[in-house]
XYZ file of C-alpha atoms in Angstrom:
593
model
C -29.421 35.903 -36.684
C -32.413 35.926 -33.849
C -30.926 35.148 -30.139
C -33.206 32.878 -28.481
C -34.407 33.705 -25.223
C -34.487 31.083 -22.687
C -37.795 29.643 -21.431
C -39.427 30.348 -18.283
C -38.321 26.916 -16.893
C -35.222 27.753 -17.970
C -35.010 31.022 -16.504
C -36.132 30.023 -12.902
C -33.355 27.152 -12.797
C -30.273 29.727 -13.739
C -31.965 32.177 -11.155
C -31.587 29.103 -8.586
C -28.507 28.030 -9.703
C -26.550 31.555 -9.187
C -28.372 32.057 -5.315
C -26.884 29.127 -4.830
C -23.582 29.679 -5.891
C -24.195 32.926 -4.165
C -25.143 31.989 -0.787
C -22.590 29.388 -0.339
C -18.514 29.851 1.585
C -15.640 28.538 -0.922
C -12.609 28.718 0.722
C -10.566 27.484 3.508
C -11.120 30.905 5.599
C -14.906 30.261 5.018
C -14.609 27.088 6.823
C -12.411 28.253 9.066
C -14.650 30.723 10.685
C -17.317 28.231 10.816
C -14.798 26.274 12.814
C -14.067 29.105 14.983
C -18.074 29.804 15.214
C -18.256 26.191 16.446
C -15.839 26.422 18.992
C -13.984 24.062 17.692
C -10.823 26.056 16.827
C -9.348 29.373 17.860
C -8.444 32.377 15.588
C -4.403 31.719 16.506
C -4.783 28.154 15.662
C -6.088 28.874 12.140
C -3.682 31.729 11.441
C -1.012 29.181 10.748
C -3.099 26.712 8.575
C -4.664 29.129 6.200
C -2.815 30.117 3.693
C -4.424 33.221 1.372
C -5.100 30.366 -1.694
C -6.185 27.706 1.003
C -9.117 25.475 -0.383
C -11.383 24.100 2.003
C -10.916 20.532 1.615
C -6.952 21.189 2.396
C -8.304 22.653 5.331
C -10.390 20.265 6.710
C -7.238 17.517 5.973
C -4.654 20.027 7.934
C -6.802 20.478 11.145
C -7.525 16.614 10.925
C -4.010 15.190 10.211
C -2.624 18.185 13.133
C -5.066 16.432 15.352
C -6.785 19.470 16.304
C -10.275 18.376 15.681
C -12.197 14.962 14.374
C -13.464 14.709 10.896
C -16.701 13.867 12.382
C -16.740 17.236 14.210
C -15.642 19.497 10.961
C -18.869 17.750 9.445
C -21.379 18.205 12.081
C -20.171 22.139 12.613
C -20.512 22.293 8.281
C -24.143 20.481 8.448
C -25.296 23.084 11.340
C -23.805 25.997 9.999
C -25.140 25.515 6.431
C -27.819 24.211 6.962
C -26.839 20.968 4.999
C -28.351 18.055 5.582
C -25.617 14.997 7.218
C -26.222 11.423 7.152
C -24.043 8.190 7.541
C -23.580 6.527 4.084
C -23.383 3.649 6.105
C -26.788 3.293 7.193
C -27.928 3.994 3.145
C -29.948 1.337 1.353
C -27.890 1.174 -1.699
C -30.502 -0.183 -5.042
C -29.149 -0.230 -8.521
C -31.705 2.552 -9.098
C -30.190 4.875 -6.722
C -27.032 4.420 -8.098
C -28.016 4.991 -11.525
C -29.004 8.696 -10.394
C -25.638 9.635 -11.396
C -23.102 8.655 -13.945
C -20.141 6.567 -13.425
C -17.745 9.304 -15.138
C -19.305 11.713 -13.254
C -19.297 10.458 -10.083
C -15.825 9.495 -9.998
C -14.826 13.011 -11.118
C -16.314 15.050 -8.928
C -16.286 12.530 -6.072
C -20.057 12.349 -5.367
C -22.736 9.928 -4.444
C -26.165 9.984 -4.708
C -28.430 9.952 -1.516
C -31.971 10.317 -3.345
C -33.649 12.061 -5.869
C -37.048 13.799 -6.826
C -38.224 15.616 -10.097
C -36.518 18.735 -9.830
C -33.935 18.015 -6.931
C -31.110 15.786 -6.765
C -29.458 15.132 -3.101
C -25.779 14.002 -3.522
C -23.157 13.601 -0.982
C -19.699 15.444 -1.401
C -16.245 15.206 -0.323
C -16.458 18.499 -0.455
C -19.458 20.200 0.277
C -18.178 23.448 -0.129
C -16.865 22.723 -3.718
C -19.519 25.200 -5.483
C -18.486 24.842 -8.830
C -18.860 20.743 -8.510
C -22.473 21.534 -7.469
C -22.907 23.810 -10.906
C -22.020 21.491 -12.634
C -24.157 18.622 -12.123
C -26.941 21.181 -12.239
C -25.754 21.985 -15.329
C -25.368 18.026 -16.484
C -28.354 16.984 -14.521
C -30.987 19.355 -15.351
C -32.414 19.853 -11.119
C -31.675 21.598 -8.198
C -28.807 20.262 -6.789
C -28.360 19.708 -2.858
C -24.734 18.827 -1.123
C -25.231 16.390 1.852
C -22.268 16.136 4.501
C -20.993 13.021 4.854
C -17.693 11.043 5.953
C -14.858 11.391 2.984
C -13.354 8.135 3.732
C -17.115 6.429 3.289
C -17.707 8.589 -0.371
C -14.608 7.005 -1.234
C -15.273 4.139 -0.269
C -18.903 3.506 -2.144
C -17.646 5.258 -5.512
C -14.766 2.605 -5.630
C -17.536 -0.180 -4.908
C -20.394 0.550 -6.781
C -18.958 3.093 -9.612
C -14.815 2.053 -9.807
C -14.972 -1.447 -8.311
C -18.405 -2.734 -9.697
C -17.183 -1.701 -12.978
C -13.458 -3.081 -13.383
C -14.792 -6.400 -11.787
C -17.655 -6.658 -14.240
C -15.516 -6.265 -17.472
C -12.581 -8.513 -15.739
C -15.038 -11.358 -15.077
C -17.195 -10.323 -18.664
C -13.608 -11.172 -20.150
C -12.881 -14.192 -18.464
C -16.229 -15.758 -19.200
C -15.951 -14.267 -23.132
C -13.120 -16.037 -23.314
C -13.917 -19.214 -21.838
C -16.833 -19.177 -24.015
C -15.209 -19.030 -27.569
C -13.110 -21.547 -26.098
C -15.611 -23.826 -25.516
C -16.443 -23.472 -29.217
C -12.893 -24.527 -30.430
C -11.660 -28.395 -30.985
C -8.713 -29.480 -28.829
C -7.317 -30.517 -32.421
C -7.023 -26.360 -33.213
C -4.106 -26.044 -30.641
C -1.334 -26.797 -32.221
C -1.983 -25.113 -35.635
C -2.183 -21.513 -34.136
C 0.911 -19.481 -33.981
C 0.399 -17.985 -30.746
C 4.090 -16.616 -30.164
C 4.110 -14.580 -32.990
C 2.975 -10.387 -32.954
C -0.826 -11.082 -34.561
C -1.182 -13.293 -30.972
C -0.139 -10.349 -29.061
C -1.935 -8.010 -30.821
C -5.427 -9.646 -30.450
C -7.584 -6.984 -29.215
C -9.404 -9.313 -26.794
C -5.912 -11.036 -25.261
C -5.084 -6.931 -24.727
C -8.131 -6.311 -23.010
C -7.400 -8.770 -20.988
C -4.396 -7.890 -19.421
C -5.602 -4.296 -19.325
C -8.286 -5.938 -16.731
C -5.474 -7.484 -14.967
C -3.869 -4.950 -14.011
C -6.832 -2.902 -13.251
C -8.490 -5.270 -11.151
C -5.184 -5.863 -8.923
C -4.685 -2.057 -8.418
C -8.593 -2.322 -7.392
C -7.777 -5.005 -5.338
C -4.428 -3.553 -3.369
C -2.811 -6.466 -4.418
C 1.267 -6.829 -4.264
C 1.716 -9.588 -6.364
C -0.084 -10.923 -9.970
C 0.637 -14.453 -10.262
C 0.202 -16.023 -13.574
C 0.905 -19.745 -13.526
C 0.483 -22.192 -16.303
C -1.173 -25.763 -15.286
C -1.594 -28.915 -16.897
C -5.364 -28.244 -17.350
C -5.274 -24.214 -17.996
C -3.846 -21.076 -16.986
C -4.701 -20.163 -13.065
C -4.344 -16.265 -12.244
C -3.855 -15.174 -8.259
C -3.653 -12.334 -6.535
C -1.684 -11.579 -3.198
C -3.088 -9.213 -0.931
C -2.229 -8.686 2.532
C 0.069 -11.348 2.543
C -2.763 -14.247 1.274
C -3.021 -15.412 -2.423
C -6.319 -15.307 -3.853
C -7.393 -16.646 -7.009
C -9.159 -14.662 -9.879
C -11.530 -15.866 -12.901
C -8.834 -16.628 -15.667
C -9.275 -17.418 -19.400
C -8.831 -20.769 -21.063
C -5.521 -22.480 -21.875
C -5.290 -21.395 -25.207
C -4.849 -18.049 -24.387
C -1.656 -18.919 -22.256
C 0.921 -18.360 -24.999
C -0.518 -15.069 -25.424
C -1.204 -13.259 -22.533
C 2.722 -14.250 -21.627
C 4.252 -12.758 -24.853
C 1.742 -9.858 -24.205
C 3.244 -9.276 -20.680
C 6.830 -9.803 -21.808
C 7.016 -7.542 -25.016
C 5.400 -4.936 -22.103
C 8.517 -5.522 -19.533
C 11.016 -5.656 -22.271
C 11.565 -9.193 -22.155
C 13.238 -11.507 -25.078
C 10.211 -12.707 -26.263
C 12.153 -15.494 -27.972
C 13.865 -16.611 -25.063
C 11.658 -19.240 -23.002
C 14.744 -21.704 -21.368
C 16.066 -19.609 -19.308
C 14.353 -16.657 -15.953
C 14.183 -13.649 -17.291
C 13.861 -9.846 -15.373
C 11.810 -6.598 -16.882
C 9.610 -3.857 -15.095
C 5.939 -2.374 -16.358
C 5.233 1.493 -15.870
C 1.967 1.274 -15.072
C -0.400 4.519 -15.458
C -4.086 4.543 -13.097
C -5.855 7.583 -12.047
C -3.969 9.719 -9.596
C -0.679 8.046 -9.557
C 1.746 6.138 -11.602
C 3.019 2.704 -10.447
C 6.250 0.412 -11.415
C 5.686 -3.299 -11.773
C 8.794 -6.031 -11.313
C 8.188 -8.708 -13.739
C 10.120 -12.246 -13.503
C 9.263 -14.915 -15.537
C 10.413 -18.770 -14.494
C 10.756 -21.729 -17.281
C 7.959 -24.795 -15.703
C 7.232 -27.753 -17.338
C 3.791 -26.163 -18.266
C 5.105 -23.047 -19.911
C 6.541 -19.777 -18.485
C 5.716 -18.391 -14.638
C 5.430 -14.923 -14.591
C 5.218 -13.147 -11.081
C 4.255 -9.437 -10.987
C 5.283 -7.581 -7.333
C 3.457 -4.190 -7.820
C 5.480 -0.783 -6.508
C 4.146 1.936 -5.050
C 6.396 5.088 -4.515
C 3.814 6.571 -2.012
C 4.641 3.422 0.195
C 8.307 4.498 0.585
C 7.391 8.054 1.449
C 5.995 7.347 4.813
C 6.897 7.751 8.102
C 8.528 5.307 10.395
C 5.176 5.511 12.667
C 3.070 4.464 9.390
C 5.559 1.394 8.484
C 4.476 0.099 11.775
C 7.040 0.941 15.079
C 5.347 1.564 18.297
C 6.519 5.126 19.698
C 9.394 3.523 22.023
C 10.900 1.150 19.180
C 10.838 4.866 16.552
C 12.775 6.836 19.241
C 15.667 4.097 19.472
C 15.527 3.568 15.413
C 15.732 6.987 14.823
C 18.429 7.273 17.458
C 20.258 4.517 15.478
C 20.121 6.177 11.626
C 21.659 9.316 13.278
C 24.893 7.432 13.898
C 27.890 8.715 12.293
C 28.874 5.217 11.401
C 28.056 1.512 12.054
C 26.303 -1.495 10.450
C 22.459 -1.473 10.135
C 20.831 -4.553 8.902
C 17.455 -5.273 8.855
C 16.260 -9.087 8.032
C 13.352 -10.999 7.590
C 12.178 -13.114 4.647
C 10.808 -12.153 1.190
C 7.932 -9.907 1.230
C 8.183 -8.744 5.042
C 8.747 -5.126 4.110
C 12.609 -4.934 4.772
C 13.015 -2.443 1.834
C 10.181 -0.052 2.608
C 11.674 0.194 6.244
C 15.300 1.344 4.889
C 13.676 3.699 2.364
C 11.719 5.445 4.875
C 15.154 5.394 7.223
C 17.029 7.029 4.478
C 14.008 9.381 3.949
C 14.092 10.553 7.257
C 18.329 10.967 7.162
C 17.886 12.422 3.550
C 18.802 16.140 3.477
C 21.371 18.370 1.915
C 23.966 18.055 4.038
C 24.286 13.790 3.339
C 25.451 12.185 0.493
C 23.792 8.982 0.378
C 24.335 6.253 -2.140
C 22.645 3.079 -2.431
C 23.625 -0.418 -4.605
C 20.673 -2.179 -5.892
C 19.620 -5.360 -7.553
C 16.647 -3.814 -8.545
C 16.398 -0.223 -7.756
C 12.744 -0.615 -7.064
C 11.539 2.733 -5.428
C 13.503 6.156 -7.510
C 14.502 8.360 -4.185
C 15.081 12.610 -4.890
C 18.457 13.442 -3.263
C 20.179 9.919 -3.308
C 22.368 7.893 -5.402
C 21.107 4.671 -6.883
C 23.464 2.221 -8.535
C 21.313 -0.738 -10.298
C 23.452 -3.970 -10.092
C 24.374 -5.687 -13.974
C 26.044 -8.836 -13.056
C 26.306 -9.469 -17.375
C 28.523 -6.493 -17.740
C 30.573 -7.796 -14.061
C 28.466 -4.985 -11.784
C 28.386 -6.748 -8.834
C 27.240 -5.836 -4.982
C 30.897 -6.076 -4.097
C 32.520 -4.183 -7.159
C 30.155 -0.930 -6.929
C 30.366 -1.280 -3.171
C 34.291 -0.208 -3.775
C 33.379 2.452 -6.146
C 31.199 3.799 -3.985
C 33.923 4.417 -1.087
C 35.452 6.431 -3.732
C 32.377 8.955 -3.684
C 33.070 10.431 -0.354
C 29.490 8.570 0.631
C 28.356 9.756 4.490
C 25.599 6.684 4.377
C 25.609 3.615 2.011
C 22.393 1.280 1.750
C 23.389 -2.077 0.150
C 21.035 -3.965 -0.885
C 21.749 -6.975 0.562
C 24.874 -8.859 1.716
C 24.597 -12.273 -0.499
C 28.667 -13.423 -0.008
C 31.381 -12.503 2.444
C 33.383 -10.244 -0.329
C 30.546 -7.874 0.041
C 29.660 -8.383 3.514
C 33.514 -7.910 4.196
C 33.406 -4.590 2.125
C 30.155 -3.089 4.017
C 31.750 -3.699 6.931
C 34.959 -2.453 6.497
C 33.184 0.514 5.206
C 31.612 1.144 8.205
C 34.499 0.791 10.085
C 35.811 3.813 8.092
C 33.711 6.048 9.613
C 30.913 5.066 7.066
C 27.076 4.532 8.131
C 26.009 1.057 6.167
C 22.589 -0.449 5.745
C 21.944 -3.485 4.264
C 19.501 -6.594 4.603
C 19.901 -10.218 5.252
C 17.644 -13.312 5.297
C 17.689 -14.565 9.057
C 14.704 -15.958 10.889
C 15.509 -13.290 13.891
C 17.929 -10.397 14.686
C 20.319 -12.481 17.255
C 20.623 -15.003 14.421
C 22.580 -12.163 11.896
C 25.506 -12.186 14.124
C 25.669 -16.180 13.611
C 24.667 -16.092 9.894
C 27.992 -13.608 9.177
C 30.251 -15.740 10.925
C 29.088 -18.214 8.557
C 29.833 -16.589 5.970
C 33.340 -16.511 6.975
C 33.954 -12.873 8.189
C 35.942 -12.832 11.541
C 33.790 -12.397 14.656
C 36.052 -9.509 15.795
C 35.042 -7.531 12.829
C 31.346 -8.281 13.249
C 31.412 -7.484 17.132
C 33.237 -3.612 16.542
C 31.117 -2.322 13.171
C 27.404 -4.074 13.871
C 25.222 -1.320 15.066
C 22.273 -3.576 15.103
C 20.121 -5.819 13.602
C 16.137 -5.216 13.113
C 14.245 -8.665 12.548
C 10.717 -7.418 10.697
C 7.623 -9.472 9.610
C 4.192 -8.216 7.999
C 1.233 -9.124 10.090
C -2.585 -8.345 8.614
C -4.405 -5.169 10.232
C -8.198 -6.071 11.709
C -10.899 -4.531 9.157
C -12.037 -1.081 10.982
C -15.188 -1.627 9.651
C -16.152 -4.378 11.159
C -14.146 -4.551 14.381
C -15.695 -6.508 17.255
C -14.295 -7.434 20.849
C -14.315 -11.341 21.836
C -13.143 -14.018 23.898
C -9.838 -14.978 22.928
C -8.881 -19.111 23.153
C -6.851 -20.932 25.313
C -3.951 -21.310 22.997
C -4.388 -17.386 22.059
C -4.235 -16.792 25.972
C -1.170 -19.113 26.379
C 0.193 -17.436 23.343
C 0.194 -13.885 25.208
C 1.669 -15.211 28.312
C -1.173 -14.604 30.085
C -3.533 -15.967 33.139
C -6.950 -16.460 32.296
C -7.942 -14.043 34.778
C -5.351 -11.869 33.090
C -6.869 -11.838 29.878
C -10.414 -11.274 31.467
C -9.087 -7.580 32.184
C -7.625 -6.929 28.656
C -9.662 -6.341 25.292
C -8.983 -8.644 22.684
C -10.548 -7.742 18.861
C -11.083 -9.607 15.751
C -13.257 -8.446 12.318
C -16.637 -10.045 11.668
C -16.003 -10.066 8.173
C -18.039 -7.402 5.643
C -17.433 -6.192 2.294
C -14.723 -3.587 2.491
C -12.581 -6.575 4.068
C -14.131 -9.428 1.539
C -15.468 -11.173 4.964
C -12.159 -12.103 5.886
C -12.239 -9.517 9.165
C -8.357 -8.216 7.790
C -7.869 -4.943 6.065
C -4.010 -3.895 5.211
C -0.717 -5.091 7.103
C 1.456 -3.403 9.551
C 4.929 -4.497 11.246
C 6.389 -6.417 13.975
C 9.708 -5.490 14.835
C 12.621 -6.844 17.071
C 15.160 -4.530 17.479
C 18.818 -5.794 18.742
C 20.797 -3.400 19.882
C 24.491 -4.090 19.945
C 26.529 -3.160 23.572
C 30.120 -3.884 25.391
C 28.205 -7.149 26.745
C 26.775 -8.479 23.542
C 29.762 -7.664 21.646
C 31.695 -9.914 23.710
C 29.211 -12.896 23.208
C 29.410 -12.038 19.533
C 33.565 -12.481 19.932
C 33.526 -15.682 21.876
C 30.570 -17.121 19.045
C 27.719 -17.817 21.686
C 24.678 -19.202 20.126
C 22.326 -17.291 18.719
C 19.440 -18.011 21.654
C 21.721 -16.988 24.032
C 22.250 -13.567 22.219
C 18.371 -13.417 22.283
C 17.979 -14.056 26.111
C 20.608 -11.400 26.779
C 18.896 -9.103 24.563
C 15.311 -9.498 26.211
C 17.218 -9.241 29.363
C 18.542 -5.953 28.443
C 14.803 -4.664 27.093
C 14.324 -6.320 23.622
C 11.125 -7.331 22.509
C 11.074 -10.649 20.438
C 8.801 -10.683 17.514
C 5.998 -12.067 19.460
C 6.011 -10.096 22.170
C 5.770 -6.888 19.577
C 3.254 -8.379 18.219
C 1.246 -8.912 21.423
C 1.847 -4.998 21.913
C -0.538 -4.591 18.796
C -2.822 -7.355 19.573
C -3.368 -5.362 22.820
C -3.999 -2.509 20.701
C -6.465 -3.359 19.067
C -3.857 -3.648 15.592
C -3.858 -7.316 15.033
C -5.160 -10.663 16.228
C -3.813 -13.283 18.742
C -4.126 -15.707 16.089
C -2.677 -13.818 13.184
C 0.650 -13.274 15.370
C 0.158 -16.984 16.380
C 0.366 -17.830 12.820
C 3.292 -15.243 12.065
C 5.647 -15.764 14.467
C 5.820 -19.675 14.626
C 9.215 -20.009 15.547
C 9.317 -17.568 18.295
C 7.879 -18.464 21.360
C 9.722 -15.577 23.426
């Protein structure tokens, strides 16, 4: 059999292809000594971030996350060094031609965007410019002469989930919606009650499938914590929470209802036969690059069955207390509080503020071979390496307060209950930590004084309360300002009043706000962060806590003795640069200290 020999085109493009690959650094000590060339970082400095196998992306994340150098100043020494062209994605005119240049596989895979394109050359920006093999490849796929420019990760990202990722989940999500809408609109309301839509040919309609697929999809998109899915009198209606604000999404037509409920409950593990009565189940839920749980509850209405999705990310547990949102004096006395040897801990706030994630990452931070921690759960929502988990089962008689006593049996050094619903367990945890046992638990007060009220309440002895509480951490979510469109203004009257400020005062601070753009969907708010009020429990306050004294005068102590209230925290991060005047307005309603 005759070999072919390749073409004179042909030949010329492999020639270019392997001077490329030739001329080109690979690896992190590549990029290193262009850093060190640059000035930028010293041969002792890089000695302890280089590893032999070290790629250069790693690299460039190390020296950025050690805050040894900018991002913007690993790019511009790569772009001079190389020879590479930068640019600011930014400042790209974006046409459906341009992206078109590249596929939507491929540009999610290798994490490149197009910049422009000729005959024989194709000009894409990387996340890695030093990636050679990614650049082989598309010459390979693409036929030309391929060119990395240098541009910000965080913006590659950022336009691959919008016009590759984002462009095309939200297409088939609203394609589906209006699909199904459509054949609706071809059906008689006399077909609804002769379809069996409860049965498994229901659930197993391809399209009803889809759907939920899309669902879930475009919430991950979306960052959204919650999926509502609410039956009406007139349809279905489908919201999403994100940052704290529900948002409503295209949904099909009301015929589908039946359906798309079954579908979700035979996923959680739900009775699908059971409708009279709230029922509990989780989702495992698989995307790209990480693997999420989903808490499903469903709630009887008049209209049908509720169901209410809160999505779980493990990476949101993993972080430090900085991330969750404590300024750098309110970490040091935290951290100097989950390094007690015993004690009560409780952290409170309402549904949703983020009470969980804060005791994860405090038993993260205290999790190490030397502490046997065990927590009691109702659910376990976050699986932690190293500690005990006990998920409550009330139908088999599992209570808070019965594995609470067969934990003390464990030889436990820290115990994290969930939360302290009755005095039986409340009495237990405390006890416990009388004992010589560190305790954390949660409980729904509108502040931190206001624990040491609510557990006298519930009919534990204020002697008890006053020797084992450690403190108390009140904690709300408040919604970050949008990065990308961050502006300074004039803050109102009320906003100025709100601060405790002079108008000339506020002349000499900064006060931001987003204009609104399309990373932030023009609402000028991009993520959430804490406020925290932190009471710390002393010979004074115990006292108060003995004789019963209200819970504002427990707060004026406190903020005589260095608290910060709720508001005032969040004025910290308005001042910041964090947050708005108005969002903490909004937030902390009830607290005017």
């Amino acid at each position: 059999m005759a070999v072919r020999k390749p073409t004179e085109e042909e030949r010329k493009f492999f020639e270019k292809t392997a001077a490329a690959k030739r001329s080109g650094p690979t690896s992190g000590k590549a990029l290193g000594q262009i850093l060190e060339e640059a000035g930028i970082l010293s041969q002792d400095m890089l000695r302890d971030l280089i590893p032999d196998d070290e790629s250069a992306a790693t690299l460039r994340h190390n020296v950025v996350n050690a805050g040894l150098a900018r991002d913007e100043d690993i790019l511009s020494a790569l772009a001079a060094s190389l020879g590479y062209e930068q640019i600011n994605l930014r400042d790209l005119k974006v046409t459906k031609e341009l992206v078109e240049l590249i596929d939507v596989k491929h540009a999610i895979k290798y994490r490149v965007f197009p910049v422009r394109s000729d005959d024989e050359n194709l000009w894409v920006a990387m996340a890695d410019p030093l990636n050679i093999q990614t650049t082989d490849d598309l010459q390979r796929i693409y036929r030309k002469q391929v060119h990395p420019v240098v541009a910000n990760e965080e913006d590659i990202n950022r336009f691959i989930k919008h016009y590759y990722e984002g462009s095309d989940i939200s297409d088939l999500y609203q394609s589906a919606a209006d699909e199904a809408v459509a054949a609706e609109s071809k059906e008689s309301d006399d077909d609804y009650t002769d379809i069996d839509l409860t049965g498994d040919a229901a659930i197993n309609q391809p399209p009803v499938v889809k759907f939920v697929d899309l669902i879930f999809k475009q919430a991950v998109h979306d960052r959204a914590s919650d999926i509502h899915v609410e039956p009406n009198k007139s349809g279905i209606t489908i919201r999403f929470r994100i940052d704290g604000v529900l948002h409503e999404v295209p949904a099909p037509p009301k015929r589908w209802q039946n359906s798309i409920i079954s579908r979700l409950k035979v996923l959680s593990g739900m009775d699908l036969a059971e409708k009279r009565i709230p029922l509990d189940g989780r989702i495992k839920l698989n995307i790209p690059d990480k693997k999420l749980d989903v808490r499903v509850s469903s709630l009887p209405t008049v209209f049908g069955e509720s169901i209410v999705m809160r999505i779980l990310d493990q990476a949101s547990v993993l972080m430090g207390l900085e991330d969750v949102g404590f300024l750098p004096d309110t970490v040091r006395i935290f951290k100097e509080l989950i390094k007690s040897p015993n004690g009560v801990i409780l952290m409170t706030g309402p549904t949703g503020s983020g009470k969980t994630t804060t005791l994860y990452s405090a038993l993260s931070t205290i999790n190490n071979s030397e502490t046997k921690i065990i927590t009691v759960e109702d659910p376990v929502e976050y699986m932690l390496d190293g500690v005990n988990q006990v998920h409550v089962n009330k139908e088999i008689g599992l209570d808070f307060a019965l594995a609470l006593r067969s934990m003390l049996r464990q030889s436990p050094d820290v115990i994290m209950v969930g939360e302290m619903r009755d005095v039986e367990t409340a009495e237990i945890g405390i006890r416990a930590a009388l004992t010589g046992h560190l305790v954390f638990s949660t409980l729904h007060t509108n502040d931190a004084p206001s624990a040491c009220i609510r557990l006298v309440d519930m009919g534990l002895k204020p002697f008890l309360i006053a020797s084992s509480l450690q403190a108390v951490i009140a904690q709300r979510l408040v919604r970050r300002i949008c990065n990308h469109c961050k502006q300074p203004y004039k803050p109102n009257e009320e906003e100025i009043a709100a601060c405790g400020l002079t108008a000339e005062e506020a002349a000499q601070k900064t006060f931001f706000k987003g204009k609104g753009c399309d990373r932030c969907n023009s609402s000028g708010y991009r993520g959430r962060t804490a406020i925290h009020e932190i009471f710390v429990n002393d010979p004074e306050l115990r006292h108060m806590i003995i004789r019963v004294e209200s819970a504002s005068k427990l707060k004026k102590a406190a903020i005589k003795k260095g608290m910060r209230s709720l508001r005032m925290d969040g004025i910290e991060k308005v001042y910041l640069g964090q947050t708005t005047a108005a969002e903490i307005i909004r937030i902390t309603a009830e607290d005017a200290g």
